[in-house]
mmCIF file of C-alpha atoms in Angstrom:
data_model
loop_
_atom_site.group_PDB
_atom_site.id
_atom_site.type_symbol
_atom_site.label_atom_id
_atom_site.label_comp_id
_atom_site.label_asym_id
_atom_site.label_seq_id
_atom_site.Cartn_x
_atom_site.Cartn_y
_atom_site.Cartn_z
ATOM 1 C CA MET A 19 251.743 160.408 160.221
ATOM 2 C CA THR A 20 253.601 159.697 156.995
ATOM 3 C CA ALA A 21 253.127 156.607 154.860
ATOM 4 C CA ALA A 22 256.681 155.534 155.729
ATOM 5 C CA ALA A 23 255.977 155.708 159.467
ATOM 6 C CA LEU A 24 253.019 153.395 158.938
ATOM 7 C CA ALA A 25 254.745 150.864 156.659
ATOM 8 C CA ARG A 26 253.456 147.428 157.581
ATOM 9 C CA LEU A 27 253.373 145.743 154.168
ATOM 10 C CA TYR A 28 256.471 143.780 153.130
ATOM 11 C CA HIS A 29 257.345 142.078 149.858
ATOM 12 C CA PHE A 30 259.565 139.011 149.680
ATOM 13 C CA VAL A 31 260.993 138.911 146.181
ATOM 14 C CA ALA A 32 262.877 135.835 144.979
ATOM 15 C CA GLY A 33 265.038 135.703 141.860
ATOM 16 C CA ASN A 34 268.737 136.119 141.237
ATOM 17 C CA THR A 35 269.250 139.397 143.127
ATOM 18 C CA GLY A 36 268.907 140.510 146.736
ATOM 19 C CA PRO A 37 271.096 140.365 149.851
ATOM 20 C CA TRP A 38 269.911 136.945 151.046
ATOM 21 C CA GLN A 39 271.282 133.875 149.291
ATOM 22 C CA ILE A 40 269.043 130.778 149.383
ATOM 23 C CA GLU A 41 271.097 128.012 150.963
ATOM 24 C CA GLN A 42 268.260 125.508 151.240
ATOM 25 C CA ALA A 43 264.701 125.495 149.819
ATOM 26 C CA GLN A 44 262.232 122.926 151.081
ATOM 27 C CA THR A 45 258.538 122.294 150.386
ATOM 28 C CA LEU A 46 256.931 120.726 153.477
ATOM 29 C CA CYS A 47 253.467 120.383 151.945
ATOM 30 C CA GLY A 48 251.436 121.787 149.064
ATOM 31 C CA ASP A 49 252.687 123.145 145.764
ATOM 32 C CA PRO A 50 256.364 124.163 145.582
ATOM 33 C CA LEU A 51 257.426 127.695 144.629
ATOM 34 C CA PRO A 52 259.588 128.135 141.493
ATOM 35 C CA ALA A 53 263.371 127.934 141.810
ATOM 36 C CA ALA A 54 265.383 131.026 142.802
ATOM 37 C CA THR A 55 268.852 131.759 144.179
ATOM 38 C CA ARG A 56 268.345 134.982 146.166
ATOM 39 C CA ILE A 57 265.677 136.851 148.130
ATOM 40 C CA ALA A 58 265.156 140.556 148.829
ATOM 41 C CA VAL A 59 262.812 141.933 151.504
ATOM 42 C CA GLN A 60 261.256 145.249 150.478
ATOM 43 C CA ALA A 61 258.880 147.537 152.341
ATOM 44 C CA ASP A 62 258.774 149.921 149.424
ATOM 45 C CA THR A 63 258.283 148.470 145.941
ATOM 46 C CA SER A 64 258.604 151.718 143.977
ATOM 47 C CA GLY A 65 261.773 150.335 142.336
ATOM 48 C CA PHE A 66 260.359 146.825 142.093
ATOM 49 C CA GLN A 67 261.090 144.901 138.869
ATOM 50 C CA SER A 68 258.568 142.082 138.834
ATOM 51 C CA ALA A 69 259.823 140.786 135.478
ATOM 52 C CA ALA A 70 263.088 139.737 137.117
ATOM 53 C CA ALA A 71 261.384 137.882 139.990
ATOM 54 C CA SER A 72 260.925 134.137 140.055
ATOM 55 C CA TRP A 73 258.200 134.609 142.668
ATOM 56 C CA SER A 74 257.084 137.263 145.087
ATOM 57 C CA LEU A 75 255.018 137.049 148.251
ATOM 58 C CA ARG A 76 253.624 139.849 150.381
ATOM 59 C CA GLY A 77 252.407 140.115 153.939
ATOM 60 C CA ILE A 78 251.387 142.781 156.439
ATOM 61 C CA THR A 79 252.220 143.113 160.112
ATOM 62 C CA SER A 80 249.123 143.485 162.248
ATOM 63 C CA ASN A 81 247.652 143.463 165.732
ATOM 64 C CA GLU A 82 248.056 140.537 168.143
ATOM 65 C CA ARG A 83 245.673 137.666 167.484
ATOM 66 C CA TYR A 84 246.357 135.117 170.240
ATOM 67 C CA VAL A 85 248.755 136.269 172.967
ATOM 68 C CA THR A 86 247.489 137.338 176.353
ATOM 69 C CA ARG A 87 248.878 140.435 178.055
ATOM 70 C CA SER A 88 251.257 138.411 180.243
ATOM 71 C CA GLU A 89 252.503 136.398 177.262
ATOM 72 C CA LYS A 90 253.045 139.603 175.317
ATOM 73 C CA SER A 91 254.968 141.159 178.194
ATOM 74 C CA ALA A 92 257.194 138.072 178.416
ATOM 75 C CA LEU A 93 257.853 138.191 174.665
ATOM 76 C CA VAL A 94 258.565 141.933 174.591
ATOM 77 C CA ALA A 95 260.953 141.631 177.557
ATOM 78 C CA ARG A 96 263.084 139.024 175.776
ATOM 79 C CA GLN A 97 262.792 139.568 172.037
ATOM 80 C CA GLU A 98 265.356 141.374 169.911
ATOM 81 C CA SER A 99 264.967 143.287 166.659
ATOM 82 C CA LEU A 100 265.648 142.201 163.126
ATOM 83 C CA GLY A 101 268.817 143.546 161.520
ATOM 84 C CA ARG A 102 271.382 142.555 164.175
ATOM 85 C CA ALA A 103 274.905 142.477 162.705
ATOM 86 C CA GLN A 104 275.607 138.953 163.963
ATOM 87 C CA ALA A 105 272.304 137.569 162.623
ATOM 88 C CA THR A 106 273.616 136.564 159.200
ATOM 89 C CA ARG A 107 271.209 133.653 158.859
ATOM 90 C CA ALA A 108 267.498 133.982 158.094
ATOM 91 C CA ALA A 109 264.530 131.755 157.357
ATOM 92 C CA LEU A 110 261.422 132.581 155.356
ATOM 93 C CA ILE A 111 258.514 130.269 156.129
ATOM 94 C CA PRO A 112 255.225 130.879 154.286
ATOM 95 C CA ILE A 113 252.258 128.858 155.575
ATOM 96 C CA ARG A 114 248.683 128.285 154.503
ATOM 97 C CA LYS A 115 246.126 126.793 156.881
ATOM 98 C CA ASN A 116 243.114 124.818 155.694
ATOM 99 C CA ALA A 117 239.418 125.708 155.623
ATOM 100 C CA ALA A 118 238.778 123.757 158.861
ATOM 101 C CA TRP A 119 241.124 126.125 160.738
ATOM 102 C CA TRP A 120 239.452 129.253 159.403
ATOM 103 C CA ALA A 121 235.989 127.918 160.245
ATOM 104 C CA LEU A 122 236.962 127.725 163.932
ATOM 105 C CA VAL A 123 236.014 130.585 166.225
ATOM 106 C CA GLN A 124 238.669 132.618 168.018
ATOM 107 C CA ASP A 125 238.775 130.718 171.318
ATOM 108 C CA GLU A 126 238.905 127.358 169.519
ATOM 109 C CA ARG A 127 241.916 128.538 167.518
ATOM 110 C CA ARG A 128 243.607 129.889 170.658
ATOM 111 C CA GLN A 129 242.970 126.561 172.414
ATOM 112 C CA ILE A 130 244.729 124.614 169.644
ATOM 113 C CA LEU A 131 247.514 127.148 169.114
ATOM 114 C CA GLU A 132 248.571 127.544 172.732
ATOM 115 C CA GLU A 133 246.852 125.246 175.232
ATOM 116 C CA GLN A 134 247.360 122.201 172.957
ATOM 117 C CA SER A 135 250.388 123.193 170.875
ATOM 118 C CA ARG A 136 252.357 125.662 173.071
ATOM 119 C CA HIS A 137 253.135 127.764 170.031
ATOM 120 C CA ILE A 138 253.781 130.944 172.023
ATOM 121 C CA ALA A 139 255.679 129.144 174.819
ATOM 122 C CA ILE A 140 257.902 127.323 172.291
ATOM 123 C CA GLY A 141 258.781 130.604 170.546
ATOM 124 C CA LEU A 142 259.579 132.228 173.892
ATOM 125 C CA LYS A 143 262.136 129.486 174.705
ATOM 126 C CA TYR A 144 264.263 130.563 171.746
ATOM 127 C CA LEU A 145 264.376 134.269 172.590
ATOM 128 C CA PRO A 146 266.443 136.368 172.260
ATOM 129 C CA ALA A 147 268.532 134.182 169.887
ATOM 130 C CA ILE A 148 265.853 133.926 167.203
ATOM 131 C CA ALA A 149 264.320 137.265 166.109
ATOM 132 C CA ARG A 150 261.018 137.036 164.275
ATOM 133 C CA ARG A 151 258.475 139.081 162.348
ATOM 134 C CA LEU A 152 255.043 137.711 161.460
ATOM 135 C CA HIS A 153 253.245 138.946 158.335
ATOM 136 C CA HIS A 154 249.591 138.226 157.559
ATOM 137 C CA CYS A 155 248.575 137.552 153.935
ATOM 138 C CA ARG A 156 245.107 136.006 154.067
ATOM 139 C CA ASP A 157 243.208 139.305 154.224
ATOM 140 C CA LEU A 158 245.256 141.172 151.616
ATOM 141 C CA GLY A 159 242.920 139.986 148.877
ATOM 142 C CA ASP A 160 240.969 137.143 147.325
ATOM 143 C CA ALA A 161 243.834 135.150 145.905
ATOM 144 C CA GLU A 162 246.815 135.070 148.245
ATOM 145 C CA PRO A 163 248.756 131.790 148.006
ATOM 146 C CA PHE A 164 249.633 131.746 151.732
ATOM 147 C CA ASP A 165 247.997 132.927 154.987
ATOM 148 C CA PHE A 166 251.164 133.900 156.872
ATOM 149 C CA ILE A 167 254.813 134.587 156.201
ATOM 150 C CA THR A 168 257.219 134.422 159.116
ATOM 151 C CA TRP A 169 260.705 135.873 158.771
ATOM 152 C CA PHE A 170 263.360 134.771 161.275
ATOM 153 C CA GLU A 171 266.939 136.027 161.817
ATOM 154 C CA TYR A 172 269.675 134.406 163.923
ATOM 155 C CA ALA A 173 273.426 133.994 164.215
ATOM 156 C CA PRO A 174 275.059 130.944 162.567
ATOM 157 C CA GLU A 175 275.631 129.272 165.966
ATOM 158 C CA HIS A 176 271.869 129.231 166.583
ATOM 159 C CA GLY A 177 271.032 127.283 163.423
ATOM 160 C CA SER A 178 270.435 124.020 165.281
ATOM 161 C CA ALA A 179 268.266 125.793 167.875
ATOM 162 C CA PHE A 180 266.195 127.120 164.991
ATOM 163 C CA ASP A 181 265.841 123.579 163.599
ATOM 164 C CA GLU A 182 264.558 122.454 167.029
ATOM 165 C CA LEU A 183 262.052 125.323 167.133
ATOM 166 C CA VAL A 184 260.454 124.529 163.771
ATOM 167 C CA ALA A 185 260.493 120.769 164.471
ATOM 168 C CA ALA A 186 258.602 121.309 167.747
ATOM 169 C CA LEU A 187 255.954 123.429 166.000
ATOM 170 C CA ARG A 188 255.571 120.983 163.108
ATOM 171 C CA ALA A 189 254.990 118.133 165.560
ATOM 172 C CA SER A 190 252.182 120.054 167.309
ATOM 173 C CA PRO A 191 248.388 119.626 166.877
ATOM 174 C CA GLU A 192 248.226 123.097 165.274
ATOM 175 C CA TRP A 193 250.224 121.827 162.288
ATOM 176 C CA GLN A 194 247.463 119.350 161.360
ATOM 177 C CA TYR A 195 245.735 122.444 159.944
ATOM 178 C CA VAL A 196 248.671 123.443 157.733
ATOM 179 C CA GLU A 197 248.007 122.569 154.090
ATOM 180 C CA ARG A 198 250.879 124.408 152.424
ATOM 181 C CA GLU A 199 254.312 125.212 153.825
ATOM 182 C CA ALA A 200 257.687 126.120 152.379
ATOM 183 C CA ASP A 201 260.957 126.771 154.217
ATOM 184 C CA PHE A 202 263.839 128.841 152.821
ATOM 185 C CA ARG A 203 267.110 129.038 154.749
ATOM 186 C CA LEU A 204 269.134 132.092 153.862
ATOM 187 C CA VAL A 205 272.640 133.488 154.296
ATOM 188 C CA HIS A 206 273.319 137.202 154.201
ATOM 189 C CA SER A 207 275.905 137.818 151.512
ATOM 190 C CA GLY A 208 275.977 141.391 150.237
ATOM 191 C CA VAL A 209 273.811 142.588 147.370
ATOM 192 C CA MET B 30 238.097 126.352 143.599
ATOM 193 C CA THR B 31 237.620 129.270 141.224
ATOM 194 C CA ALA B 32 238.430 132.857 142.027
ATOM 195 C CA ALA B 33 234.708 133.675 141.938
ATOM 196 C CA ALA B 34 233.922 130.984 144.530
ATOM 197 C CA LEU B 35 236.466 132.593 146.832
ATOM 198 C CA ALA B 36 235.383 136.219 146.333
ATOM 199 C CA ARG B 37 235.678 137.958 149.691
ATOM 200 C CA LEU B 38 236.801 141.435 148.613
ATOM 201 C CA TYR B 39 234.074 144.045 148.052
ATOM 202 C CA HIS B 40 234.266 147.581 146.720
ATOM 203 C CA PHE B 41 231.853 150.317 147.768
ATOM 204 C CA VAL B 42 231.883 152.906 145.023
ATOM 205 C CA ALA B 43 230.153 156.252 145.551
ATOM 206 C CA GLY B 44 229.354 158.726 142.784
ATOM 207 C CA ASN B 45 226.282 159.406 140.717
ATOM 208 C CA THR B 46 225.589 155.825 139.585
ATOM 209 C CA GLY B 47 224.675 152.565 141.300
ATOM 210 C CA PRO B 48 221.487 150.968 142.613
ATOM 211 C CA TRP B 49 221.596 152.528 146.088
ATOM 212 C CA GLN B 50 220.548 156.141 146.462
ATOM 213 C CA ILE B 51 222.086 158.030 149.390
ATOM 214 C CA GLU B 52 219.203 159.334 151.477
ATOM 215 C CA GLN B 53 221.312 160.570 154.379
ATOM 216 C CA ALA B 54 225.072 160.976 154.797
ATOM 217 C CA GLN B 55 226.463 161.649 158.244
ATOM 218 C CA THR B 56 229.999 162.021 159.636
ATOM 219 C CA LEU B 57 230.041 160.903 163.276
ATOM 220 C CA CYS B 58 233.729 161.619 163.842
ATOM 221 C CA GLY B 59 236.889 162.169 161.828
ATOM 222 C CA ASP B 60 237.232 163.535 158.307
ATOM 223 C CA PRO B 61 234.122 163.458 156.103
ATOM 224 C CA LEU B 62 234.042 161.653 152.761
ATOM 225 C CA PRO B 63 233.329 163.736 149.602
ATOM 226 C CA ALA B 64 229.737 164.234 148.500
ATOM 227 C CA ALA B 65 227.974 161.630 146.349
ATOM 228 C CA THR B 66 224.402 160.691 145.451
ATOM 229 C CA ARG B 67 224.602 156.927 144.802
ATOM 230 C CA ILE B 68 226.563 153.859 145.854
ATOM 231 C CA ALA B 69 227.332 150.586 144.072
ATOM 232 C CA VAL B 70 228.652 147.448 145.797
ATOM 233 C CA GLN B 71 230.963 145.442 143.547
ATOM 234 C CA ALA B 72 232.760 142.167 144.149
ATOM 235 C CA ASP B 73 234.368 142.314 140.747
ATOM 236 C CA THR B 74 235.919 145.578 139.613
ATOM 237 C CA SER B 75 236.871 144.523 136.085
ATOM 238 C CA GLY B 76 234.432 147.106 134.702
ATOM 239 C CA PHE B 77 235.263 149.634 137.408
ATOM 240 C CA GLN B 78 235.523 153.287 136.321
ATOM 241 C CA SER B 79 237.383 155.019 139.104
ATOM 242 C CA ALA B 80 237.340 158.386 137.318
ATOM 243 C CA ALA B 81 233.564 158.587 137.812
ATOM 244 C CA ALA B 82 233.738 157.794 141.542
ATOM 245 C CA SER B 83 233.559 160.458 144.239
ATOM 246 C CA TRP B 84 235.117 157.968 146.648
ATOM 247 C CA SER B 85 235.614 154.245 146.879
ATOM 248 C CA LEU B 86 236.248 152.001 149.863
ATOM 249 C CA ARG B 87 237.131 148.324 149.952
ATOM 250 C CA GLY B 88 236.925 145.594 152.542
ATOM 251 C CA ILE B 89 237.295 141.831 152.806
ATOM 252 C CA THR B 90 235.177 139.297 154.646
ATOM 253 C CA SER B 91 237.250 137.152 156.979
ATOM 254 C CA ASN B 92 237.266 134.648 159.810
ATOM 255 C CA GLU B 93 235.550 135.301 163.138
ATOM 256 C CA ARG B 94 237.530 137.476 165.516
ATOM 257 C CA TYR B 95 235.470 137.637 168.703
ATOM 258 C CA VAL B 96 232.415 135.373 168.816
ATOM 259 C CA THR B 97 232.455 132.144 170.789
ATOM 260 C CA ARG B 98 231.003 128.944 169.319
ATOM 261 C CA SER B 99 227.686 129.368 171.167
ATOM 262 C CA GLU B 100 227.376 133.017 170.087
ATOM 263 C CA LYS B 101 228.127 132.021 166.504
ATOM 264 C CA SER B 102 225.497 129.261 166.602
ATOM 265 C CA ALA B 103 222.917 131.727 167.937
ATOM 266 C CA LEU B 104 223.761 134.224 165.180
ATOM 267 C CA VAL B 105 223.708 131.626 162.397
ATOM 268 C CA ALA B 106 220.353 130.247 163.603
ATOM 269 C CA ARG B 107 218.704 133.667 163.349
ATOM 270 C CA GLN B 108 220.489 135.688 160.691
ATOM 271 C CA GLU B 109 219.233 136.135 157.139
ATOM 272 C CA SER B 110 221.109 136.811 153.922
ATOM 273 C CA LEU B 111 221.661 140.048 152.086
ATOM 274 C CA GLY B 112 219.601 140.599 148.946
ATOM 275 C CA ARG B 113 216.091 139.976 150.342
ATOM 276 C CA ALA B 114 213.436 141.529 148.090
ATOM 277 C CA GLN B 115 211.779 143.406 150.982
ATOM 278 C CA ALA B 116 215.079 144.803 152.274
ATOM 279 C CA THR B 117 215.046 147.994 150.221
ATOM 280 C CA ARG B 118 216.940 149.996 152.832
ATOM 281 C CA ALA B 119 220.659 149.701 153.520
ATOM 282 C CA ALA B 120 223.293 151.364 155.638
ATOM 283 C CA LEU B 121 227.025 151.609 154.979
ATOM 284 C CA ILE B 122 229.033 152.362 158.116
ATOM 285 C CA PRO B 123 232.827 152.619 157.782
ATOM 286 C CA ILE B 124 234.727 152.811 161.074
ATOM 287 C CA ARG B 125 238.308 153.381 162.116
ATOM 288 C CA LYS B 126 239.508 152.524 165.625
ATOM 289 C CA ASN B 127 242.396 154.286 167.313
ATOM 290 C CA ALA B 128 245.931 153.115 168.087
ATOM 291 C CA ALA B 129 244.982 152.327 171.712
ATOM 292 C CA TRP B 130 242.484 149.717 170.483
ATOM 293 C CA TRP B 131 245.001 148.031 168.196
ATOM 294 C CA ALA B 132 247.621 147.937 170.940
ATOM 295 C CA LEU B 133 245.314 145.810 173.083
ATOM 296 C CA VAL B 134 245.747 142.045 173.066
ATOM 297 C CA GLN B 135 242.953 139.770 171.860
ATOM 298 C CA ASP B 136 241.298 139.002 175.204
ATOM 299 C CA GLU B 137 241.357 142.690 176.210
ATOM 300 C CA ARG B 138 239.548 143.602 172.968
ATOM 301 C CA ARG B 139 237.016 140.793 173.462
ATOM 302 C CA GLN B 140 236.423 141.996 177.042
ATOM 303 C CA ILE B 141 235.591 145.511 175.871
ATOM 304 C CA LEU B 142 233.622 144.426 172.795
ATOM 305 C CA GLU B 143 231.345 141.923 174.480
ATOM 306 C CA GLU B 144 231.615 141.694 178.269
ATOM 307 C CA GLN B 145 231.554 145.522 178.608
ATOM 308 C CA SER B 146 229.736 146.620 175.451
ATOM 309 C CA ARG B 147 227.471 143.648 174.515
ATOM 310 C CA HIS B 148 228.247 144.243 170.839
ATOM 311 C CA ILE B 149 227.371 140.677 169.790
ATOM 312 C CA ALA B 150 224.303 140.456 172.059
ATOM 313 C CA ILE B 151 222.974 143.794 170.774
ATOM 314 C CA GLY B 152 223.323 142.674 167.145
ATOM 315 C CA LEU B 153 221.566 139.390 167.942
ATOM 316 C CA LYS B 154 218.540 141.272 169.312
ATOM 317 C CA TYR B 155 217.866 142.746 165.875
ATOM 318 C CA LEU B 156 218.008 139.470 163.937
ATOM 319 C CA PRO B 157 216.564 138.459 161.560
ATOM 320 C CA ALA B 158 215.232 141.940 160.657
ATOM 321 C CA ILE B 159 218.664 143.491 160.099
ATOM 322 C CA ALA B 160 220.986 141.524 157.784
ATOM 323 C CA ARG B 161 224.662 142.396 157.987
ATOM 324 C CA ARG B 162 228.025 141.747 156.373
ATOM 325 C CA LEU B 163 231.279 142.830 158.005
ATOM 326 C CA HIS B 164 234.300 143.701 155.858
ATOM 327 C CA HIS B 165 237.815 144.174 157.211
ATOM 328 C CA CYS B 166 240.012 146.898 155.698
ATOM 329 C CA ARG B 167 242.893 147.420 158.119
ATOM 330 C CA ASP B 168 245.070 144.606 156.777
ATOM 331 C CA LEU B 169 244.473 145.266 153.080
ATOM 332 C CA GLY B 170 247.476 147.574 152.954
ATOM 333 C CA ASP B 171 249.424 150.392 154.555
ATOM 334 C CA ALA B 172 247.053 153.238 153.871
ATOM 335 C CA GLU B 173 243.419 152.221 154.298
ATOM 336 C CA PRO B 174 241.251 155.088 155.577
ATOM 337 C CA PHE B 175 239.025 152.797 157.683
ATOM 338 C CA ASP B 176 239.462 149.542 159.637
ATOM 339 C CA PHE B 177 236.001 148.068 159.017
ATOM 340 C CA ILE B 178 233.032 148.563 156.724
ATOM 341 C CA THR B 179 229.703 147.135 157.811
ATOM 342 C CA TRP B 180 226.884 146.815 155.300
ATOM 343 C CA PHE B 181 223.337 146.394 156.638
ATOM 344 C CA GLU B 182 220.048 145.657 154.815
ATOM 345 C CA TYR B 183 216.514 145.891 156.199
ATOM 346 C CA ALA B 184 212.920 146.563 155.225
ATOM 347 C CA PRO B 185 211.578 150.161 155.554
ATOM 348 C CA GLU B 186 209.505 149.242 158.642
ATOM 349 C CA HIS B 187 212.709 148.282 160.511
ATOM 350 C CA GLY B 188 214.357 151.674 160.037
ATOM 351 C CA SER B 189 213.728 152.758 163.632
ATOM 352 C CA ALA B 190 214.981 149.402 164.967
ATOM 353 C CA PHE B 191 218.166 150.032 163.016
ATOM 354 C CA ASP B 192 218.485 153.497 164.586
ATOM 355 C CA GLU B 193 218.192 151.878 168.039
ATOM 356 C CA LEU B 194 220.856 149.309 167.175
ATOM 357 C CA VAL B 195 223.473 151.871 166.125
ATOM 358 C CA ALA B 196 222.594 154.173 169.048
ATOM 359 C CA ALA B 197 223.159 151.332 171.525
ATOM 360 C CA LEU B 198 226.560 150.509 170.009
ATOM 361 C CA ARG B 199 227.644 154.156 169.880
ATOM 362 C CA ALA B 200 226.804 154.550 173.573
ATOM 363 C CA SER B 201 228.982 151.556 174.522
ATOM 364 C CA PRO B 202 232.535 151.583 175.970
ATOM 365 C CA GLU B 203 233.833 150.055 172.710
ATOM 366 C CA TRP B 204 232.955 153.256 170.842
ATOM 367 C CA GLN B 205 235.438 155.253 172.934
ATOM 368 C CA TYR B 206 238.031 153.661 170.638
ATOM 369 C CA VAL B 207 236.340 154.827 167.423
ATOM 370 C CA GLU B 208 238.220 157.760 165.874
ATOM 371 C CA ARG B 209 236.519 157.934 162.492
ATOM 372 C CA GLU B 210 232.976 156.952 161.557
ATOM 373 C CA ALA B 211 230.589 157.754 158.730
ATOM 374 C CA ASP B 212 227.003 156.578 158.242
ATOM 375 C CA PHE B 213 225.231 156.408 154.868
ATOM 376 C CA ARG B 214 221.528 155.487 154.761
ATOM 377 C CA LEU B 215 220.497 154.134 151.399
ATOM 378 C CA VAL B 216 217.352 153.359 149.428
ATOM 379 C CA HIS B 217 217.329 150.775 146.667
ATOM 380 C CA SER B 218 216.085 152.475 143.534
ATOM 381 C CA GLY B 219 217.042 150.687 140.331
ATOM 382 C CA VAL B 220 220.313 151.326 138.525
#
């Protein structure tokens, strides 16, 4: 097993370079992030120039936290990978949940996330159009500004479907536990 | 909220300094760690001298992953804190689980951990004698050598109870997923 084969940690670096141009930057709640025009996603930061970054967030892919086996099978059967040629639109949505959420036990969180909020079922409705990768931040260290970063990719014609998806989640009981959220809509436009 | 109030990340630094003397070092499975005579537990590593360390592990406390509300209430009602004057014995047990474990979904892992292995119920039996803090390592980065570090503290007269506790867990179905495990028994003996 090489380090590359195990890469799970991703950096989202915002500044004035990177292949993704920021078309729209929105702060839903909590402190805003500093202004930037472009974002790069990097698994390897050996060539990383932090001085040039306006901000940078990091997150790690991890094991399943809430899905059941049948939900996972349904997701795997329908989902597509990141990096599709036609998926020239992306969204970067970092989220922080409040202390009340993290004080809940596992089955209480599952109850809110799925039985009350249909988070998994809502996501499934938009497959395979919307590809998605979830990154966890909360357990990377003591001082992470967000708990999760979700990265989405889709074709331009699925932009309004993506708007529906995030609106449905934000209207759900789960979102009462969100205390910080930003939303960056991106267009792929060379380096 | 200050950074200190939020401290969840702990470092376990082994070498020839630190308040905990290694009385017994055992490798249950997987690669052994290098030899050392003492261990220090540090939340803050500002004065950390890595050159002097034989090895160092880190882990972060986090939200509950498996307990139900009633199990958590039972644990909280009986558990005691680390740092009790009479608890001059400690154990440091780092564990790594295999890929099969991490490929399971949440309810499959809970089923093995508690319904099959009684992990939570076994721990509860030894409260309040054995105090415990669980640290997660797996999501700290790409290359952590272990998934969990558990730190236990107890009085000398509870040493055999502690042996029973770890023997019961190691005999359980959950432990079939453990691919690396070390066990350090420690005596508090000044700096």
